[in-house]
Every structure is written in structure tokens, then in C-alpha cells.
Short mmCIF file of C-alpha atoms and ligand atoms in Angstrom, two decimals:
data_model
loop_
_atom_site.label_atom_id
_atom_site.label_comp_id
_atom_site.label_asym_id
_atom_site.label_seq_id
_atom_site.Cartn_x
_atom_site.Cartn_y
_atom_site.Cartn_z
CA UNK F 1 -11.89 21.69 41.51
CA UNK F 2 -12.48 18.61 39.72
CA UNK F 3 -14.72 18.53 36.40
CA UNK F 4 -18.28 16.44 37.09
CA UNK F 5 -17.82 13.03 35.65
CA UNK F 6 -20.81 11.26 33.96
CA UNK F 7 -22.30 8.29 35.21
CA UNK F 8 -20.99 5.15 35.48
CA UNK F 9 -17.83 6.05 37.42
CA UNK F 10 -15.67 3.12 36.46
CA UNK F 11 -13.89 1.61 39.22
CA UNK F 12 -10.55 -0.32 39.61
CA UNK F 13 -9.09 -1.17 42.87
CA UNK F 14 -5.50 -2.01 43.87
CA UNK F 15 -5.15 -5.01 46.82
CA UNK F 16 -7.94 -7.38 46.62
CA UNK F 17 -7.40 -7.73 50.79
CA UNK F 18 -9.24 -7.28 53.80
CA UNK F 19 -10.30 -3.91 53.50
CA UNK F 20 -11.79 -4.44 50.02
CA UNK F 21 -13.81 -7.12 50.86
CA UNK F 22 -14.91 -5.88 54.35
CA UNK F 23 -15.71 -2.42 53.03
CA UNK F 24 -15.09 -1.35 49.30
CA UNK F 25 -16.79 -4.08 46.90
CA UNK F 26 -20.05 -3.94 49.43
CA UNK F 27 -20.40 -0.48 49.47
CA UNK F 28 -19.72 -0.49 45.44
CA UNK F 29 -22.03 -3.12 45.16
CA UNK F 30 -24.71 -0.92 46.43
CA UNK F 31 -23.92 2.01 44.48
CA UNK F 32 -25.93 2.37 40.93
CA UNK F 33 -23.73 5.38 39.74
CA UNK F 34 -20.42 3.15 40.00
CA UNK F 35 -19.22 0.04 38.72
CA UNK F 36 -16.45 -2.36 39.56
CA UNK F 37 -14.21 -2.68 35.96
CA UNK F 38 -10.94 -4.08 36.85
CA UNK F 39 -8.87 -5.79 40.10
CA UNK F 40 -5.55 -5.68 40.66
CA UNK F 41 -3.48 -7.96 43.38
CA UNK F 42 0.19 -9.46 43.59
CA UNK F 43 -1.07 -12.36 44.79
CA UNK F 44 -2.28 -14.20 41.82
CA UNK F 45 -4.45 -16.93 43.48
CA UNK F 46 -5.97 -14.32 45.87
CA UNK F 47 -6.80 -12.69 42.49
CA UNK F 48 -8.47 -15.07 40.65
CA UNK F 49 -10.48 -15.88 43.65
CA UNK F 50 -11.74 -12.65 43.98
CA UNK F 51 -12.56 -11.53 40.55
CA UNK F 52 -14.73 -14.39 40.12
CA UNK F 53 -16.54 -13.97 43.33
CA UNK F 54 -17.14 -10.15 42.68
CA UNK F 55 -17.38 -10.50 39.08
CA UNK F 56 -14.69 -8.33 37.50
CA UNK F 57 -14.42 -8.39 34.09
CA UNK F 58 -10.92 -7.69 33.62
CA UNK F 59 -7.66 -8.10 36.34
CA UNK F 60 -3.80 -7.94 36.48
CA UNK F 61 -1.08 -8.12 39.07
CA UNK F 62 0.81 -5.08 38.09
CA UNK F 63 -0.99 -1.66 39.49
CA UNK F 64 0.76 0.38 36.57
CA UNK F 65 -1.37 -1.27 33.82
CA UNK F 66 -4.67 -0.99 36.11
CA UNK F 67 -3.38 2.79 36.30
CA UNK F 68 -3.23 2.92 33.01
CA UNK F 69 -6.51 1.88 31.83
CA UNK F 70 -8.47 4.01 29.22
CA UNK F 71 -11.48 2.40 31.05
CA UNK F 72 -11.14 3.69 34.35
CA UNK F 73 -12.14 6.36 36.11
CA UNK F 74 -11.25 6.24 39.37
CA UNK F 75 -8.74 3.83 41.56
CA UNK F 76 -8.69 2.81 45.24
CA UNK F 77 -5.64 1.96 46.46
CA UNK F 78 -5.96 -0.79 48.81
CA UNK F 79 -2.67 -2.62 49.83
CA UNK F 80 0.14 -2.16 52.22
CA UNK F 81 0.91 1.19 53.51
CA UNK F 82 4.51 1.03 51.53
CA UNK F 83 2.83 0.82 48.23
CA UNK F 84 0.03 3.77 48.58
CA UNK F 85 2.38 6.55 47.09
CA UNK F 86 3.60 4.84 44.30
CA UNK F 87 0.27 3.64 43.02
CA UNK F 88 -1.16 6.72 43.91
CA UNK F 89 1.18 8.54 41.95
CA UNK F 90 0.76 6.23 38.97
CA UNK F 91 -2.89 6.71 39.29
CA UNK F 92 -3.09 10.67 39.27
CA UNK F 93 -0.44 10.73 36.10
CA UNK F 94 -2.81 8.98 34.15
CA UNK F 95 -5.48 11.58 35.48
CA UNK F 96 -7.53 9.06 37.53
CA UNK F 97 -9.31 9.99 40.88
CA UNK F 98 -8.00 8.11 43.68
CA UNK F 99 -9.34 7.60 47.02
CA UNK F 100 -5.99 6.01 49.04
CA UNK F 101 -6.29 4.04 52.44
CA UNK F 102 -4.68 5.09 55.41
CA UNK F 103 -2.18 5.64 55.98
CA UNK F 104 -1.61 7.92 53.17
CA UNK F 105 2.19 6.94 53.01
CA UNK F 106 5.18 6.06 55.20
CA UNK F 107 5.85 9.53 56.41
CA UNK F 108 4.24 12.82 56.10
CA UNK F 109 6.73 13.95 53.70
CA UNK F 110 5.30 11.04 51.08
CA UNK F 111 1.64 11.89 52.00
CA UNK F 112 2.47 15.98 51.11
CA UNK F 113 3.92 14.35 47.86
CA UNK F 114 0.68 12.71 47.19
CA UNK F 115 -1.23 15.60 48.09
CA UNK F 116 0.76 17.80 45.34
CA UNK F 117 0.88 15.60 42.66
CA UNK F 118 -3.20 14.70 43.09
CA UNK F 119 -3.51 18.57 43.24
CA UNK F 120 -1.43 19.13 40.16
CA UNK F 121 -3.60 16.74 38.20
CA UNK F 122 -6.94 18.20 39.55
CA UNK F 123 -8.47 15.07 40.41
CA UNK F 124 -10.46 13.77 43.11
CA UNK F 125 -8.50 12.84 46.23
CA UNK F 126 -9.62 10.94 49.09
CA UNK F 127 -8.43 9.28 52.04
CA UNK F 128 -9.76 6.35 53.79
CA UNK F 129 -10.60 7.73 57.41
CA UNK F 130 -13.67 5.43 57.94
CA UNK F 131 -14.42 6.79 61.00
CA UNK F 132 -15.69 10.30 60.23
CA UNK F 133 -18.74 8.52 58.58
CA UNK F 134 -19.92 7.08 61.67
CA UNK F 135 -23.66 8.44 62.60
CA UNK F 136 -22.84 9.65 66.01
CA UNK F 137 -19.77 11.37 64.75
CA UNK F 138 -21.58 13.50 61.95
CA UNK F 139 -23.82 14.47 64.64
CA UNK F 140 -21.31 15.62 66.92
CA UNK F 141 -19.84 17.99 64.78
CA UNK F 142 -23.23 19.15 64.01
CA UNK F 143 -23.84 19.97 67.68
CA UNK F 144 -20.32 21.58 67.59
CA UNK F 145 -20.86 23.48 64.73
CA UNK F 146 -24.51 24.51 65.89
CA UNK F 147 -23.27 25.79 69.28
CA UNK F 148 -25.08 23.10 71.23
CA UNK F 149 -21.97 21.96 73.34
CA UNK F 150 -20.78 25.19 73.99
CA UNK F 151 -17.20 26.22 73.68
CA UNK F 152 -15.22 22.88 73.16
CA UNK F 153 -12.73 22.14 76.12
CA UNK F 154 -11.81 19.26 75.98
CA UNK F 155 -11.42 15.82 73.33
CA UNK F 156 -10.60 12.37 74.52
CA UNK F 157 -10.39 9.22 72.56
CA UNK F 158 -9.96 5.47 73.87
CA UNK F 159 -9.21 2.79 70.87
CA UNK F 160 -8.72 -0.51 72.51
CA UNK F 161 -8.23 -3.90 71.00
CA UNK F 162 -8.02 -7.48 72.04
CA UNK F 163 -6.04 -8.69 69.13
CA UNK F 164 -4.00 -11.94 69.44
CA UNK F 165 -0.08 -11.23 69.90
CA UNK F 166 1.02 -13.52 66.67
CA UNK F 167 2.19 -11.99 63.87
CA UNK F 168 0.52 -8.86 61.81
CA UNK F 169 2.55 -9.57 58.76
CA UNK F 170 3.43 -6.47 56.63
CA UNK F 171 1.67 -4.54 59.37
CA UNK F 172 4.63 -5.04 61.84
CA UNK F 173 7.65 -4.15 59.56
CA UNK F 174 8.60 -0.17 59.35
CA UNK F 175 9.87 -0.80 55.84
CA UNK F 176 6.01 -1.77 54.67
CA UNK F 177 3.93 -0.31 57.40
CA UNK F 178 5.92 3.11 58.69
CA UNK F 179 4.87 2.76 62.19
CA UNK F 180 2.12 0.36 64.42
CA UNK F 181 -1.03 1.07 66.39
CA UNK F 182 -0.13 4.81 65.93
CA UNK F 183 -0.47 4.55 61.99
CA UNK F 184 -3.01 1.52 61.41
CA UNK F 185 -5.72 2.91 64.51
CA UNK F 186 -4.50 6.63 66.14
CA UNK F 187 -4.22 8.11 62.70
CA UNK F 188 -7.96 7.79 62.47
CA UNK F 189 -8.61 9.56 65.63
CA UNK F 190 -6.31 12.14 64.92
CA UNK F 191 -7.87 12.73 61.73
CA UNK F 192 -11.44 13.33 63.60
CA UNK F 193 -10.55 14.97 66.60
CA UNK F 194 -8.94 17.97 63.73
CA UNK F 195 -12.12 17.41 62.00
CA UNK F 196 -14.27 17.99 65.19
CA UNK F 197 -12.16 20.61 66.73
CA UNK F 198 -9.44 22.00 64.00
CA UNK F 199 -5.95 21.73 63.48
CA UNK F 200 -3.54 20.88 66.36
CA UNK F 201 -0.76 23.37 67.72
CA UNK F 202 1.35 21.18 69.78
CA UNK F 203 1.81 17.40 70.75
CA UNK F 204 3.38 15.27 73.20
CA UNK F 205 3.39 11.44 72.63
CA UNK F 206 5.00 8.08 73.10
CA UNK F 207 4.41 4.87 71.92
CA UNK F 208 5.67 1.29 73.11
CA UNK F 209 6.25 -2.43 71.78
CA UNK F 210 4.97 -5.45 74.57
CA UNK F 211 4.34 -8.10 71.89
CA UNK F 212 7.11 -9.66 70.14
CA UNK F 213 4.71 -11.03 67.49
CA UNK F 214 7.79 -13.56 66.40
CA UNK F 215 5.36 -16.63 65.24
CA UNK F 216 2.73 -16.61 62.46
CA UNK F 217 -1.10 -17.39 63.28
CA UNK F 218 -0.14 -20.73 61.62
CA UNK F 219 2.75 -21.39 63.91
CA UNK F 220 5.56 -20.76 61.98
CA UNK F 221 8.30 -18.59 63.29
CA UNK F 222 9.16 -15.02 61.43
CA UNK F 223 11.06 -11.95 62.36
CA UNK F 224 9.34 -10.18 65.18
CA UNK F 225 7.55 -6.60 65.42
CA UNK F 226 9.72 -3.45 64.44
CA UNK F 227 6.85 -1.46 65.39
CA UNK F 228 4.40 0.02 68.38
CA UNK F 229 1.34 -1.58 69.56
CA UNK F 230 0.32 1.18 71.78
CA UNK F 231 0.36 4.87 71.04
CA UNK F 232 -0.61 8.18 72.90
CA UNK F 233 -0.47 11.54 73.09
CA UNK F 234 -1.27 14.55 74.74
CA UNK F 235 -2.31 17.57 71.82
CA UNK F 236 -3.33 20.92 72.29
CA UNK F 237 -5.40 22.33 69.46
CA UNK F 238 -4.88 25.83 67.94
CA UNK F 239 -8.29 27.01 69.93
CA UNK F 240 -7.01 26.49 73.13
CA UNK F 241 -8.97 22.95 73.87
CA UNK F 242 -7.07 20.06 74.89
CA UNK F 243 -6.79 16.59 73.65
CA UNK F 244 -5.97 12.79 75.30
CA UNK F 245 -5.56 9.93 73.03
CA UNK F 246 -4.56 6.44 73.58
CA UNK F 247 -4.52 3.17 71.51
CA UNK F 248 -3.37 -0.25 71.89
CA UNK F 249 -3.93 -3.80 70.39
CA UNK F 250 -3.40 -5.31 73.42
CA UNK F 251 -6.12 -5.20 75.96
CA UNK F 252 -7.54 -7.95 77.16
CA UNK F 253 -11.18 -8.22 77.38
CA UNK F 254 -12.13 -5.77 74.76
CA UNK F 255 -12.99 -7.96 72.23
CA UNK F 256 -16.58 -6.31 71.94
CA UNK F 257 -18.09 -8.67 69.10
CA UNK F 258 -14.65 -7.73 67.37
CA UNK F 259 -15.13 -4.10 67.05
CA UNK F 260 -12.98 -3.16 69.92
CA UNK F 261 -13.72 -0.56 72.16
CA UNK F 262 -14.06 2.85 71.02
CA UNK F 263 -14.92 6.01 73.09
CA UNK F 264 -14.48 9.34 71.79
CA UNK F 265 -15.97 12.54 73.64
CA UNK F 266 -15.94 16.31 73.61
CA UNK F 267 -16.62 17.92 76.77
CA UNK F 268 -17.82 21.71 75.85
CA UNK F 269 -18.63 24.56 78.22
CA UNK F 270 -22.26 23.69 77.59
CA UNK F 271 -22.48 19.68 77.36
CA UNK F 272 -20.80 16.58 76.37
CA UNK F 273 -20.97 14.37 73.59
CA UNK F 274 -19.54 11.00 72.84
CA UNK F 275 -19.22 8.98 70.01
CA UNK F 276 -18.70 4.81 70.46
CA UNK F 277 -18.08 2.63 67.66
CA UNK F 278 -20.14 -0.68 68.81
CA UNK F 279 -23.12 1.85 68.83
CA UNK F 280 -22.58 4.32 66.01
CA UNK F 281 -26.39 5.30 65.86
CA UNK F 282 -26.66 6.42 69.26
CA UNK F 283 -24.96 9.34 70.97
CA UNK F 284 -24.40 9.83 74.72
CA UNK F 285 -25.19 13.64 75.86
CA UNK F 286 -25.03 15.46 79.28
CA UNK F 287 -25.32 18.75 80.39
CA UNK F 288 -24.22 20.06 83.97
CA UNK F 289 -25.25 18.08 86.75
CA UNK F 290 -26.82 15.45 85.08
CA UNK F 291 -25.43 11.66 83.85
CA UNK F 292 -24.50 10.78 80.39
CA UNK F 293 -27.90 9.47 78.45
CA UNK F 294 -28.45 7.67 75.23
CA UNK F 295 -30.21 9.42 72.26
CA UNK F 296 -30.73 7.99 68.93
CA UNK F 297 -29.06 10.16 66.51
CA UNK F 298 -31.53 11.89 64.10
CA UNK F 299 -32.18 10.42 60.51
CA UNK F 300 -30.95 12.82 58.59
CA UNK F 301 -27.35 11.90 60.26
CA UNK F 302 -27.84 7.99 59.81
CA UNK F 303 -26.70 7.99 55.87
CA UNK F 304 -25.57 10.39 53.30
CA UNK F 305 -28.97 11.86 50.98
CA UNK F 306 -29.91 9.88 48.16
CA UNK F 307 -27.55 6.84 49.32
CA UNK F 308 -29.32 3.22 49.00
CA UNK F 309 -27.68 2.07 52.08
CA UNK F 310 -29.77 0.12 55.17
CA UNK F 311 -29.40 2.11 58.05
CA UNK F 312 -30.47 -1.42 60.19
CA UNK F 313 -30.51 -4.95 59.78
CA UNK F 314 -26.47 -5.89 59.61
CA UNK F 315 -24.36 -4.78 62.46
CA UNK F 316 -24.50 -0.55 62.06
CA UNK F 317 -20.94 -0.55 63.08
CA UNK F 318 -20.20 -2.11 59.41
CA UNK F 319 -22.99 -0.33 57.73
CA UNK F 320 -21.48 3.25 58.06
CA UNK F 321 -18.18 2.15 56.91
CA UNK F 322 -19.92 1.94 53.09
CA UNK F 323 -20.62 5.73 53.20
CA UNK F 324 -16.87 6.22 52.66
CA UNK F 325 -17.00 5.06 48.98
CA UNK F 326 -20.43 6.92 48.62
CA UNK F 327 -18.53 9.98 49.08
CA UNK F 328 -15.77 8.79 46.88
CA UNK F 329 -17.92 8.50 43.75
CA UNK F 330 -20.27 11.59 44.96
CA UNK F 331 -17.75 13.77 44.60
CA UNK F 332 -16.64 12.62 41.24
CA UNK F 333 -19.92 12.31 39.73
CA UNK F 334 -20.75 16.41 41.83
CA UNK F 335 -16.88 17.67 40.10
CA UNK F 336 -16.19 18.19 44.14
CA UNK F 337 -13.35 18.10 46.71
CA UNK F 338 -14.03 14.78 48.60
CA UNK F 339 -13.82 15.11 52.47
CA UNK F 340 -11.71 13.75 53.75
CA UNK F 341 -9.35 14.45 51.13
CA UNK F 342 -5.31 13.76 51.11
CA UNK F 343 -5.22 17.21 52.77
CA UNK F 344 -6.54 15.52 55.76
CA UNK F 345 -4.35 12.52 55.18
CA UNK F 346 -1.24 14.60 55.04
CA UNK F 347 -2.51 16.91 58.25
CA UNK F 348 -3.29 13.53 60.29
CA UNK F 349 0.24 12.04 59.51
CA UNK F 350 1.93 15.10 60.08
CA UNK F 351 0.67 15.11 63.72
CA UNK F 352 1.45 11.28 63.85
CA UNK F 353 4.96 11.78 62.88
CA UNK F 354 5.25 14.29 65.65
CA UNK F 355 4.16 11.76 68.25
CA UNK F 356 7.42 9.85 66.82
CA UNK F 357 9.50 12.67 66.87
CA UNK F 358 8.36 14.47 70.34
CA UNK F 359 9.23 10.42 71.88
CA UNK F 360 12.27 10.13 70.46
CA UNK F 361 13.31 13.42 71.62
CA UNK F 362 11.50 13.65 74.83
CA UNK F 363 9.91 16.88 74.39
CA UNK F 364 6.63 18.64 72.92
CA UNK F 365 6.69 19.12 69.38
CA UNK F 366 5.19 22.68 67.71
CA UNK F 367 2.99 22.29 64.49
CA UNK F 368 2.33 24.26 61.57
CA UNK F 369 -0.89 22.79 60.19
N1 NAD J 1 -9.67 2.69 56.83
C1 NAD J 1 -9.70 1.30 57.60
O1 NAD J 1 -10.92 1.66 58.20
C2 NAD J 1 -8.80 0.62 57.23
C3 NAD J 1 -9.73 -0.71 57.39
C4 NAD J 1 -8.31 -1.82 57.40
C5 NAD J 1 -7.10 -1.51 56.61
N2 NAD J 1 -6.80 -0.46 55.88
C6 NAD J 1 -6.11 0.07 55.61
O2 NAD J 1 -5.92 -0.66 54.24
C7 NAD J 1 -4.81 -1.18 53.17
C8 NAD J 1 -5.18 -2.65 53.24
O3 NAD J 1 -5.00 -3.55 54.34
P1 NAD J 1 -5.91 -4.99 54.26
O4 NAD J 1 -6.22 -5.31 55.79
O5 NAD J 1 -6.61 -4.63 53.42
O6 NAD J 1 -4.38 -5.59 54.07
P2 NAD J 1 -4.62 -6.89 53.53
O7 NAD J 1 -2.80 -7.56 53.83
O8 NAD J 1 -5.35 -7.87 53.69
O9 NAD J 1 -4.46 -6.65 51.74
C9 NAD J 1 -3.48 -6.06 50.68
C10 NAD J 1 -3.44 -6.67 49.75
O10 NAD J 1 -2.82 -6.08 48.59
C11 NAD J 1 -1.84 -7.04 47.92
N3 NAD J 1 -0.93 -6.35 47.64
C12 NAD J 1 0.44 -6.45 48.26
N4 NAD J 1 1.48 -5.74 47.29
C13 NAD J 1 0.55 -4.76 46.33
C14 NAD J 1 0.91 -4.38 45.25
N5 NAD J 1 2.23 -3.82 45.07
N6 NAD J 1 0.06 -3.97 44.29
C15 NAD J 1 -1.12 -4.91 44.08
N7 NAD J 1 -1.60 -5.72 45.28
C16 NAD J 1 -0.59 -5.84 46.22
C17 NAD J 1 -1.62 -7.90 48.86
O11 NAD J 1 -1.75 -9.83 47.99
C18 NAD J 1 -3.27 -7.94 49.79
O12 NAD J 1 -4.12 -9.22 49.00
C19 NAD J 1 -3.91 -0.50 54.59
O13 NAD J 1 -3.16 0.26 54.22
C20 NAD J 1 -4.89 -0.84 55.76
O14 NAD J 1 -3.87 0.17 56.95
C21 NAD J 1 -7.61 0.54 56.32
#
């Protein structure tokens, strides 16, 4: 178990790109227990701009330098997928707490290596599985744990995005991304499904690629995509419950304010409960013979206790994402494991890799999670 740390927790971020700007820095700004002291990015121009915008006192283009700094307690890894493992290993070797973006690595094997290194170093480790923090997702977990839905029978997840068919940059090459929609989007849904219903026992899945993505958004030709833009699976949980997942980036007409369509539900023996990303402070509930009805998520599930973040105002589908950083800093200050941890990141990636194996071999794959 990690030891409690004193406040402020001094955070260094590696990767000054999109997710850092959208989620991690706004979340740190709201947290009086944390301080952003160091920033790293290999893109010098972006690094200089972000450091000035975010008022960060120290910058580097070398992740190892940031990881070895005495005045950094915790490292956030928010870089392309192929760099997660080496940067995380450097950080935990220096005794830093680490929150790493998903997918943890380029394979479940890398994720396991990261988990083992973090456990051996006794640091707090966390996987950035953002959607676990949606208020309706937390309430759904509460309803399951307290038996309100009865015996869970079916889990169902849809994640439909209407993205342009131009290049995804590093996201579309196996060497830098590992896999496409499966590692980018479906992996979150594998994680929260197991957070709700426990480990999966077996899966049968498929992936597909439709868009060549051989042109950048600026119109320059580039090497075509090597990864999936659609992923789907059937799964059987160890409990006997069934699961069905489908994700795509090519669902025309599913723009929905840029958030896309997300629906995840549990059908229990007593009731059904539904989480939807675009309205995360509302859950849909229904019992036998009824139609699903919207209900406001009770106030105690809207944000973590003591968190100063607003629950209204900006779009709630953005606001709950700040709770990820709150959980990381809370685990460090309280000297406890973070949830979701690298163990959850490893478990989800084992399932994702089993989906690829299942599709390549045309068979169900058994899991030992
Ligand atoms: N949890 C979520 O909901 C969520 C959302 C978006 C992205 N992500 C994940 O976050 C990670 C980053 O995604 P993004 O959308 O911010 O990508 P991005 O391309 O916008 O940003 C990545 C940044 O990392 C920098 N970089 C590349 N290699 C580096 C290295 N070796 N050292 C330091 N900096 C380096 C790049 O210059 C770039 O600025 C990915 O793993 C992605 O899957 C997670």
C-alpha cells in the first residue's frame, strides 16, 4: 500500500496534446491539493505555447528528465500509446506515482510489465478510464451493488462516433497505436463493463477497417491506416451474465455535440438501468412492464465528496472527466490504491487482445483474469 503524501502533490505531465488540454490541466487547476510543476512534450513549439498558457515553471522535451526530477511527486503520461510503457517504467523507477492514459501499452504484455513495476515500487498507479467517473455510471454501480436491479443478466454497450475519414495521425498505425477503435474506444467499455459485472470468462470478437485515411485533414497524402475503425464482441462474464459491445468511428449522423452516441445498460432480473454519455447526470430506469424513464442521479453521486468542481454550467459530459485527476491526487494524499488502477488497465487490455486473437483464429477465446 502506498504511503500518504503531503500536500501539495507536485505533478509533472508528459504529453501536452489534446487530452491534457481538455481534461488533465483543467482538473489540476480545480484541485487545491495539487500543483502542476513540470511539463514535457517532444514538440517544442507546442511545449512553449502550453507552458506559457498553463503557467508551468519548468519544461523539457525529454520524458526521462521529467521523471527523474526531485521536485516531481507524480507523473501523468498522456502521449501516444507506444510511449506509455517506457515513460511509465522510467517514472516508477524514480519512485513517482503514475497516472497513464489508456490503453496502457501496445499489448497486454506491456500492460502487465507496467503493473508489475508499479507494484514493486509501491507507488500509486492509475489507468485513465474516464467514463467510470460519469455520475450515471457510478449510480449504476451503486444500484447493482445494492441489489436494486436484481441478478444482472445482460450488459450492452454502443459507442458510435461520426468522425472525419481523414488521417488519425499516430492513432492509425500499429507501431504507435497498437489497434484502432478497439484500443481507443472499446477498451473503456470493456473496463467499465467489468467494473460493473466482474471479470469476463470468454469472448468472441471482430474488427474491421473501412476508411483508408490516406490523406491528412489538410489534404496532404499519407500512409494509409493499418488499424480498425469498427470493433465488436460478444462476451460471457464469469458470473454467467452476457455482454454485447459495438464501437465505430464511422457512424454518419451520430455527431451529438461532438460527444457521439454512447449507450450502456444492464438488464437485471428486477430492472434495467442505462448510462448515456451526453446526459451523464441522468439515468434511465425501468422495471417489468414499464418503459424506461429518466431519473436524476442523486446528488451524492454527481461528484466526489469534497471536490470543488461544478456539476452544472459547462457541459456535464465534460465536467465529470475532471474526477479522474481528483481520484489520482486523492489516492496519493490518502496513501491508498487508485481506482481504476493498472490492474484494471491490464485486465481490459487482456480482453482487447483476446478479441484480436478470436477474430484472427475464428473462435471463442477463454480468459483467466
Ligand atoms: N481517457 C480518455 O478519455 C482519453 C481521451 C483522449 C485521449 N486519450 C489517450 O491519451 C493519449 C494522448 O492522446 P491525445 O489525444 O492527447 O494525443 P495528441 O496527439 O493530441 O497528444 C500527444 C502529445 O504527446 C507528444 N509526444 C509524442 N511522443 C512523446 C514523447 N516520447 N515524449 C513526450 N511527448 C511526446 C506529442 O507531441 C503530442 O503533443 C493517448 O494514449 C490516447 O489514447 C485518452
